[in-house]
Amino acid sequence: MTNKEQIYKFKLEYDKLDSNDFPKLELPQILLYLNKAQTATIEQIYDPDDNKLGFETTQLTMDHLSPIHVKSEPLVPLIVSTGNPNEYYFNLSSLSQKYMHLTRSYSYGTSPVCGSQILDNLVYTSNELNQVLKDPNRKPSFEWQEIPITVAQDRGYFYTDGTFTLETVKWEYLREPKEIDMAGYLKFDGSPSIDQDCEFDNTIAENIINLALVYAKTTVGDFSGAQATAGAAKLELT
């Protein structure tokens, strides 16, 4: 969906509201709501705790988010932590694109006995890590081809048991989407705006419009109306 179509559809719905309660919105305000809704929609689709919409759950979900899915980027340089040769890390700010969420990761490890092979990277929280490293069923294992990893404070951390080393880590992730924009005004920092369409398909673009309307209504105080619109904005992938 083009930026012009998306803005037009937003205005069409917004202009149906009572002009006494909902003042006219300028273009930068509309774009602000659309971009806020765009980020929220991505979070809604990605949510790993939602059994229906977890990113790896269905091919359909992956298709909808494919425009911002970066595949198999090598993490270079992979750094060995000072004082712990079994811990490696990478600064996620060094990725080629602005990082949002991990979707999949795997490593290439080398053992002096068994040679090289691919290892699954299993994600744990920082709070779980100490127990994981002691657990014989979850600790790093070249034999079982898996290692624990954590993501914290803009870094990815990767762990071995000392019997093998990591040569390369591949990182698949969602990048930040390009902001929907339209040429013709100056941004807050003084830079000129540009024409930028929504990167997603029409199903996602329509949801972004509906959610942007929720934000617009909430901002001007019609909370009950916003709740009603929020129900209509519930995302259903098709």
mmCIF file of N, CA and C in Angstrom, residues 11 36 84 99 220:
data_model
loop_
_atom_site.group_PDB
_atom_site.id
_atom_site.type_symbol
_atom_site.label_atom_id
_atom_site.label_comp_id
_atom_site.label_asym_id
_atom_site.label_seq_id
_atom_site.Cartn_x
_atom_site.Cartn_y
_atom_site.Cartn_z
ATOM 1 N N LYS A 11 -7.498 9.409 6.824
ATOM 2 C CA LYS A 11 -8.274 10.662 6.821
ATOM 3 C C LYS A 11 -9.755 10.389 6.594
ATOM 4 N N LYS A 36 3.603 4.765 14.869
ATOM 5 C CA LYS A 36 3.423 4.139 16.177
ATOM 6 C C LYS A 36 2.629 2.842 16.032
ATOM 7 N N ASN A 84 36.557 -15.298 30.772
ATOM 8 C CA ASN A 84 35.720 -16.497 30.591
ATOM 9 C C ASN A 84 35.833 -16.950 29.136
ATOM 10 N N TYR A 99 18.258 -3.582 14.747
ATOM 11 C CA TYR A 99 17.714 -4.831 15.273
ATOM 12 C C TYR A 99 16.455 -4.608 16.102
ATOM 13 N N VAL A 220 -7.066 12.423 21.805
ATOM 14 C CA VAL A 220 -7.984 13.558 21.949
ATOM 15 C C VAL A 220 -9.069 13.297 22.995
#
